[in-house]
Amino acid sequence: MNGDDPDYRTLTYEVDGRVARLTFNRPEQGNSITPDTPLELAHAVERADLDPRVHVIVLSGRGKGFCGGYDLAASAEHLMDGQMTGSTPRAGTVLDPVVQMTNHDPRRTWDPMVDYAMMSRFTKGFASLLHADKPTVAKIHGFCVAGGTDIALHCDQIVIAADAKIGYPPTRVWGVPSAGLWAHRLGDQRAKRLLLTGDCLSGREAAEWGLAIEAPEPEELDERTEVLVQRIAAMPLNQLMMVKLTLNSALLAQGVQNSQMISTVFDGISRHTREGYAFQQRAAEAGFRQAVRERDAAPYDDFGPSTNKG
């Protein structure tokens, strides 16, 4: 990077030939999402969009996995005392953790639009991957769960390691996928099969279901992703833009934006139910990992970074 390049807190950015490579860079935290993530992701996507050298954008993650979702260890354990991660909050706005904490207090009246105004900004940032002029490719290893899928499903192509774990377990309690893309990507029945149970897929299953375009063995993930990326990069940029706009028009005609609005509202509601408050209270008492371990116990028995379904 040169002196004019921004110093991102959640990801790195580099250009290699015709490829812009965006890499989540919080490996010790499982690349979990903070308030900085959607802003930096959208900024990096716009940089790549405006760079005449770039034909394709690749998104991946450092460490053990692609993205483990939102930094809920902070919000679930400390929301009531106002502790959140990310950049300095904007005091008094919906991005101020104190405003969200106060609105979340079960002893007070909850305003769902305060929650929506905050949460929708995450989705808008992630949606930059879908609305970018240039093709976007997600390279997934290890795990891509919960909010991580809100990011990955906005990409035009997903290449996932055969042994990776992908899904949205928080539909069991305290969450609805705000991206609203599961039915659009998988169809009605398969989306419901996952979200009515919170079950995850292995990378191999994701490819079989049509959620990913390919699921190579983990040792072949880099190579197979690079083959796809370089084939895309060889296309004229104007052709890539025209093809993406044409195909996106069909996807958007299905009502993606409406799905995202409804999903984001219900995501907020799910955190303000009796069960949602109980989950947060348990996380505050026993720690977020223990609360998730209990959530994912029998009959699911799939807690942890790998998919394990009977």
Short mmCIF file of C-alpha atoms in Angstrom, two decimals:
data_model
loop_
_atom_site.label_atom_id
_atom_site.label_comp_id
_atom_site.label_asym_id
_atom_site.label_seq_id
_atom_site.Cartn_x
_atom_site.Cartn_y
_atom_site.Cartn_z
CA MET A 1 0.00 0.00 0.00
CA ASN A 2 1.09 3.56 -0.60
CA GLY A 3 0.72 6.46 1.81
CA ASP A 4 -2.73 7.38 0.47
CA ASP A 5 -4.22 3.95 1.06
CA PRO A 6 -6.50 3.54 4.10
CA ASP A 7 -5.42 1.44 7.04
CA TYR A 8 -8.23 -1.08 7.39
CA ARG A 9 -8.89 -2.64 10.78
CA THR A 10 -10.74 -5.76 9.60
CA LEU A 11 -9.25 -6.69 6.22
CA THR A 12 -6.34 -6.26 3.85
CA TYR A 13 -6.45 -5.15 0.21
CA GLU A 14 -4.05 -5.87 -2.61
CA VAL A 15 -4.13 -5.95 -6.40
CA ASP A 16 -2.42 -8.80 -8.23
CA GLY A 17 -2.61 -8.35 -12.00
CA ARG A 18 -6.31 -8.19 -12.84
CA VAL A 19 -7.40 -9.48 -9.43
CA ALA A 20 -8.26 -7.47 -6.32
CA ARG A 21 -7.79 -9.63 -3.22
CA LEU A 22 -9.73 -8.69 -0.09
CA THR A 23 -8.84 -10.77 2.95
CA PHE A 24 -10.51 -10.65 6.35
CA ASN A 25 -7.72 -10.14 8.85
CA ARG A 26 -8.94 -10.86 12.37
CA PRO A 27 -7.84 -14.52 12.56
CA GLU A 28 -7.67 -14.65 16.36
CA GLN A 29 -11.36 -13.68 16.47
CA GLY A 30 -12.43 -16.00 13.65
CA ASN A 31 -12.69 -12.92 11.39
CA SER A 32 -15.84 -11.99 13.29
CA ILE A 33 -17.82 -8.99 12.10
CA THR A 34 -17.49 -5.63 13.87
CA PRO A 35 -19.09 -2.27 13.05
CA ASP A 36 -16.00 -1.53 10.94
CA THR A 37 -16.48 -4.55 8.68
CA PRO A 38 -19.31 -3.38 6.38
CA LEU A 39 -17.78 0.09 5.99
CA GLU A 40 -14.34 -1.24 5.14
CA LEU A 41 -15.69 -3.95 2.88
CA ALA A 42 -17.77 -1.45 0.89
CA HIS A 43 -14.80 0.90 0.67
CA ALA A 44 -12.50 -1.84 -0.57
CA VAL A 45 -15.05 -3.03 -3.14
CA GLU A 46 -15.39 0.54 -4.43
CA ARG A 47 -11.59 0.81 -4.70
CA ALA A 48 -11.53 -2.31 -6.83
CA ASP A 49 -14.50 -1.15 -8.90
CA LEU A 50 -12.74 2.12 -9.74
CA ASP A 51 -9.35 0.53 -10.46
CA PRO A 52 -9.09 0.05 -14.24
CA ARG A 53 -6.60 -2.79 -13.75
CA VAL A 54 -9.07 -4.94 -11.81
CA HIS A 55 -11.43 -7.38 -13.56
CA VAL A 56 -12.48 -9.56 -10.61
CA ILE A 57 -12.65 -9.29 -6.80
CA VAL A 58 -11.79 -12.24 -4.53
CA LEU A 59 -12.81 -12.33 -0.87
CA SER A 60 -11.27 -14.74 1.62
CA GLY A 61 -10.24 -14.97 5.27
CA ARG A 62 -7.02 -15.53 7.20
CA GLY A 63 -6.66 -18.10 9.93
CA LYS A 64 -8.86 -21.12 10.55
CA GLY A 65 -11.94 -19.96 8.67
CA PHE A 66 -13.60 -17.45 6.36
CA CYS A 67 -15.87 -15.71 8.91
CA GLY A 68 -17.49 -16.88 12.12
CA GLY A 69 -20.28 -14.29 12.03
CA TYR A 70 -20.86 -11.22 14.16
CA ASP A 71 -18.68 -10.48 17.17
CA LEU A 72 -21.48 -11.72 19.39
CA ALA A 73 -19.15 -12.55 22.23
CA ALA A 74 -18.99 -8.79 22.70
CA SER A 75 -22.61 -7.93 22.04
CA ALA A 76 -24.27 -10.91 23.77
CA GLU A 77 -22.07 -10.75 26.86
CA HIS A 78 -21.77 -6.98 27.18
CA LEU A 79 -24.68 -5.31 25.38
CA MET A 80 -26.36 -4.34 28.63
CA ASP A 81 -23.27 -2.52 29.89
CA GLY A 82 -22.63 -0.79 26.57
CA GLN A 83 -19.43 -2.55 25.54
CA MET A 84 -19.08 -3.13 21.80
CA THR A 85 -16.18 -3.55 19.39
CA GLY A 86 -15.29 -1.43 16.40
CA SER A 87 -14.45 2.18 15.71
CA THR A 88 -15.51 5.12 17.86
CA PRO A 89 -19.32 5.23 17.92
CA ARG A 90 -21.34 8.19 16.69
CA ALA A 91 -22.83 9.49 19.91
CA GLY A 92 -26.60 9.72 19.95
CA THR A 93 -27.14 7.98 16.60
CA VAL A 94 -28.35 4.45 15.89
CA LEU A 95 -24.68 3.49 15.51
CA ASP A 96 -24.02 4.44 19.13
CA PRO A 97 -23.85 1.23 21.22
CA VAL A 98 -25.43 3.07 24.16
CA VAL A 99 -28.47 3.89 22.01
CA GLN A 100 -28.78 0.25 20.98
CA MET A 101 -28.21 -0.97 24.53
CA THR A 102 -30.94 1.29 25.86
CA ASN A 103 -33.35 0.22 23.12
CA HIS A 104 -32.58 -3.44 23.85
CA ASP A 105 -33.38 -3.22 27.56
CA PRO A 106 -36.43 -5.48 28.17
CA ARG A 107 -37.62 -3.13 30.91
CA ARG A 108 -38.14 -0.38 28.33
CA THR A 109 -40.21 0.03 25.17
CA TRP A 110 -38.38 -1.38 22.15
CA ASP A 111 -38.36 0.62 18.90
CA PRO A 112 -37.81 -1.87 16.04
CA MET A 113 -36.83 0.90 13.63
CA VAL A 114 -33.87 1.92 15.80
CA ASP A 115 -32.67 -1.68 15.53
CA TYR A 116 -33.42 -1.78 11.77
CA ALA A 117 -31.63 1.49 11.08
CA MET A 118 -28.50 0.05 12.65
CA MET A 119 -28.64 -3.48 11.28
CA SER A 120 -29.56 -2.49 7.73
CA ARG A 121 -26.26 -0.63 7.46
CA PHE A 122 -24.40 -3.91 7.86
CA THR A 123 -26.46 -5.47 5.06
CA LYS A 124 -25.90 -2.47 2.78
CA GLY A 125 -22.16 -2.83 3.24
CA PHE A 126 -22.21 -6.55 2.48
CA ALA A 127 -24.47 -5.97 -0.53
CA SER A 128 -21.68 -3.97 -2.16
CA LEU A 129 -20.36 -7.36 -3.30
CA LEU A 130 -23.57 -8.06 -5.22
CA HIS A 131 -23.92 -4.55 -6.63
CA ALA A 132 -20.27 -4.11 -7.60
CA ASP A 133 -19.73 -3.61 -11.31
CA LYS A 134 -17.16 -6.38 -11.31
CA PRO A 135 -17.59 -10.08 -10.50
CA THR A 136 -17.00 -11.12 -6.89
CA VAL A 137 -15.79 -14.54 -5.75
CA ALA A 138 -15.83 -15.87 -2.18
CA LYS A 139 -13.14 -18.42 -1.30
CA ILE A 140 -14.30 -20.24 1.83
CA HIS A 141 -12.27 -22.49 4.09
CA GLY A 142 -12.87 -23.74 7.61
CA PHE A 143 -16.17 -22.12 8.48
CA CYS A 144 -18.61 -19.57 7.16
CA VAL A 145 -21.45 -19.36 9.63
CA ALA A 146 -24.15 -16.95 10.82
CA GLY A 147 -23.30 -13.41 9.71
CA GLY A 148 -20.44 -14.79 7.64
CA THR A 149 -23.04 -16.19 5.26
CA ASP A 150 -24.64 -12.74 5.02
CA ILE A 151 -21.38 -11.71 3.39
CA ALA A 152 -20.57 -14.77 1.29
CA LEU A 153 -24.03 -15.14 -0.25
CA HIS A 154 -23.71 -11.65 -1.74
CA CYS A 155 -20.81 -12.85 -3.89
CA ASP A 156 -21.40 -13.88 -7.50
CA GLN A 157 -19.51 -17.14 -7.07
CA ILE A 158 -18.64 -19.28 -4.05
CA VAL A 159 -15.80 -21.80 -4.03
CA ILE A 160 -15.71 -23.70 -0.75
CA ALA A 161 -13.44 -26.37 0.70
CA ALA A 162 -15.15 -29.77 0.81
CA ASP A 163 -14.73 -30.01 4.58
CA ALA A 164 -15.83 -26.44 5.41
CA LYS A 165 -18.94 -25.64 7.43
CA ILE A 166 -21.56 -23.20 6.13
CA GLY A 167 -24.94 -22.30 7.60
CA TYR A 168 -26.93 -20.12 9.98
CA PRO A 169 -27.31 -21.83 13.40
CA PRO A 170 -28.66 -18.63 15.08
CA THR A 171 -32.08 -19.31 13.54
CA ARG A 172 -32.46 -21.62 16.58
CA VAL A 173 -32.55 -18.52 18.79
CA TRP A 174 -31.50 -14.85 18.58
CA GLY A 175 -31.19 -14.49 14.81
CA VAL A 176 -32.68 -14.37 11.32
CA PRO A 177 -30.27 -14.02 8.34
CA SER A 178 -30.60 -10.34 7.49
CA ALA A 179 -29.16 -10.79 3.99
CA GLY A 180 -32.41 -12.55 3.03
CA LEU A 181 -30.67 -14.50 0.27
CA TRP A 182 -31.11 -18.15 1.22
CA ALA A 183 -34.33 -18.78 -0.72
CA HIS A 184 -32.98 -16.87 -3.71
CA ARG A 185 -29.79 -18.95 -3.75
CA LEU A 186 -31.23 -22.37 -2.85
CA GLY A 187 -34.94 -22.28 -3.58
CA ASP A 188 -37.80 -22.50 -1.09
CA GLN A 189 -37.57 -26.05 0.25
CA ARG A 190 -33.83 -26.28 0.66
CA ALA A 191 -33.65 -22.85 2.30
CA LYS A 192 -36.37 -23.89 4.74
CA ARG A 193 -34.60 -27.20 5.38
CA LEU A 194 -31.63 -25.26 6.71
CA LEU A 195 -33.28 -22.30 8.41
CA LEU A 196 -36.09 -24.25 10.12
CA THR A 197 -33.42 -26.30 11.89
CA GLY A 198 -30.32 -24.09 12.01
CA ASP A 199 -28.42 -26.98 10.42
CA CYS A 200 -25.25 -26.39 8.42
CA LEU A 201 -23.89 -27.93 5.24
CA SER A 202 -20.41 -29.20 4.55
CA GLY A 203 -18.68 -27.59 1.60
CA ARG A 204 -19.28 -30.75 -0.41
CA GLU A 205 -23.01 -30.61 0.38
CA ALA A 206 -23.09 -26.89 -0.44
CA ALA A 207 -21.85 -27.63 -3.95
CA GLU A 208 -24.30 -30.50 -4.35
CA TRP A 209 -27.16 -28.20 -3.30
CA GLY A 210 -26.06 -25.43 -5.66
CA LEU A 211 -25.04 -22.98 -2.95
CA ALA A 212 -21.40 -23.13 -4.11
CA ILE A 213 -20.04 -23.55 -7.61
CA GLU A 214 -17.27 -25.97 -6.57
CA ALA A 215 -16.06 -27.76 -3.44
CA PRO A 216 -12.47 -28.95 -3.89
CA GLU A 217 -10.54 -30.78 -1.22
CA PRO A 218 -9.02 -28.26 1.22
CA GLU A 219 -5.49 -28.69 -0.11
CA GLU A 220 -6.78 -27.84 -3.60
CA LEU A 221 -8.93 -24.84 -2.63
CA ASP A 222 -6.39 -22.15 -3.56
CA GLU A 223 -5.56 -23.77 -6.88
CA ARG A 224 -9.16 -24.37 -7.94
CA THR A 225 -10.24 -20.88 -6.93
CA GLU A 226 -7.36 -19.40 -8.87
CA VAL A 227 -8.34 -21.33 -12.01
CA LEU A 228 -11.82 -19.81 -11.87
CA VAL A 229 -10.57 -16.32 -11.02
CA GLN A 230 -8.05 -16.23 -13.84
CA ARG A 231 -10.63 -17.44 -16.36
CA ILE A 232 -12.94 -14.62 -15.28
CA ALA A 233 -10.08 -12.12 -15.31
CA ALA A 234 -9.26 -13.00 -18.92
CA MET A 235 -12.63 -11.62 -20.07
CA PRO A 236 -12.94 -8.00 -21.27
CA LEU A 237 -14.07 -5.81 -18.41
CA ASN A 238 -17.02 -4.37 -20.30
CA GLN A 239 -18.28 -7.89 -21.06
CA LEU A 240 -18.03 -8.85 -17.39
CA MET A 241 -20.02 -5.80 -16.38
CA MET A 242 -22.73 -6.38 -18.97
CA VAL A 243 -23.13 -10.06 -18.09
CA LYS A 244 -23.26 -9.35 -14.34
CA LEU A 245 -25.83 -6.57 -14.78
CA THR A 246 -27.95 -8.81 -16.99
CA LEU A 247 -27.97 -11.71 -14.54
CA ASN A 248 -28.37 -9.46 -11.50
CA SER A 249 -31.50 -8.00 -13.06
CA ALA A 250 -33.13 -11.44 -12.89
CA LEU A 251 -32.04 -11.93 -9.28
CA LEU A 252 -33.28 -8.50 -8.23
CA ALA A 253 -36.59 -9.08 -10.02
CA GLN A 254 -37.15 -11.96 -7.58
CA GLY A 255 -37.42 -9.39 -4.81
CA VAL A 256 -34.03 -9.61 -3.09
CA GLN A 257 -34.26 -6.10 -1.66
CA ASN A 258 -37.71 -6.78 -0.20
CA SER A 259 -36.45 -10.06 1.28
CA GLN A 260 -33.56 -8.21 2.91
CA MET A 261 -35.82 -5.56 4.42
CA ILE A 262 -38.17 -8.15 5.93
CA SER A 263 -35.31 -10.37 7.12
CA THR A 264 -33.53 -7.47 8.79
CA VAL A 265 -36.68 -6.44 10.67
CA PHE A 266 -37.26 -9.99 11.88
CA ASP A 267 -33.60 -10.34 12.85
CA GLY A 268 -34.17 -7.47 15.24
CA ILE A 269 -37.39 -9.01 16.54
CA SER A 270 -35.63 -12.33 17.18
CA ARG A 271 -33.32 -10.56 19.61
CA HIS A 272 -36.28 -9.14 21.52
CA THR A 273 -38.33 -12.27 22.17
CA ARG A 274 -38.56 -14.05 25.50
CA GLU A 275 -36.18 -16.69 24.17
CA GLY A 276 -33.84 -14.06 22.74
CA TYR A 277 -33.56 -12.25 26.08
CA ALA A 278 -33.00 -15.56 27.86
CA PHE A 279 -30.19 -16.45 25.45
CA GLN A 280 -28.48 -13.10 25.96
CA GLN A 281 -28.84 -13.39 29.72
CA ARG A 282 -27.29 -16.84 29.62
CA ALA A 283 -24.41 -15.50 27.50
CA ALA A 284 -23.85 -12.72 30.02
CA GLU A 285 -23.81 -15.22 32.90
CA ALA A 286 -21.89 -18.17 31.42
CA GLY A 287 -20.14 -16.65 28.40
CA PHE A 288 -21.19 -16.61 24.76
CA ARG A 289 -19.44 -19.87 23.84
CA GLN A 290 -21.23 -21.76 26.57
CA ALA A 291 -24.59 -20.29 25.56
CA VAL A 292 -23.98 -21.36 21.95
CA ARG A 293 -22.81 -24.80 23.10
CA GLU A 294 -26.13 -25.23 24.92
CA ARG A 295 -28.08 -23.89 21.93
CA ASP A 296 -26.40 -26.38 19.60
CA ALA A 297 -26.70 -29.39 21.94
CA ALA A 298 -29.20 -32.25 21.45
CA PRO A 299 -31.02 -32.81 19.21
CA TYR A 300 -28.61 -30.88 16.96
CA ASP A 301 -25.23 -31.86 18.44
CA ASP A 302 -23.30 -29.72 15.96
CA PHE A 303 -21.50 -27.16 18.12
CA GLY A 304 -18.08 -26.23 16.86
CA PRO A 305 -16.26 -25.39 13.64
CA SER A 306 -17.07 -28.56 11.70
CA THR A 307 -20.32 -29.93 10.35
CA ASN A 308 -21.53 -33.02 12.20
CA LYS A 309 -25.09 -34.05 11.38
CA GLY A 310 -26.58 -37.46 11.87
#
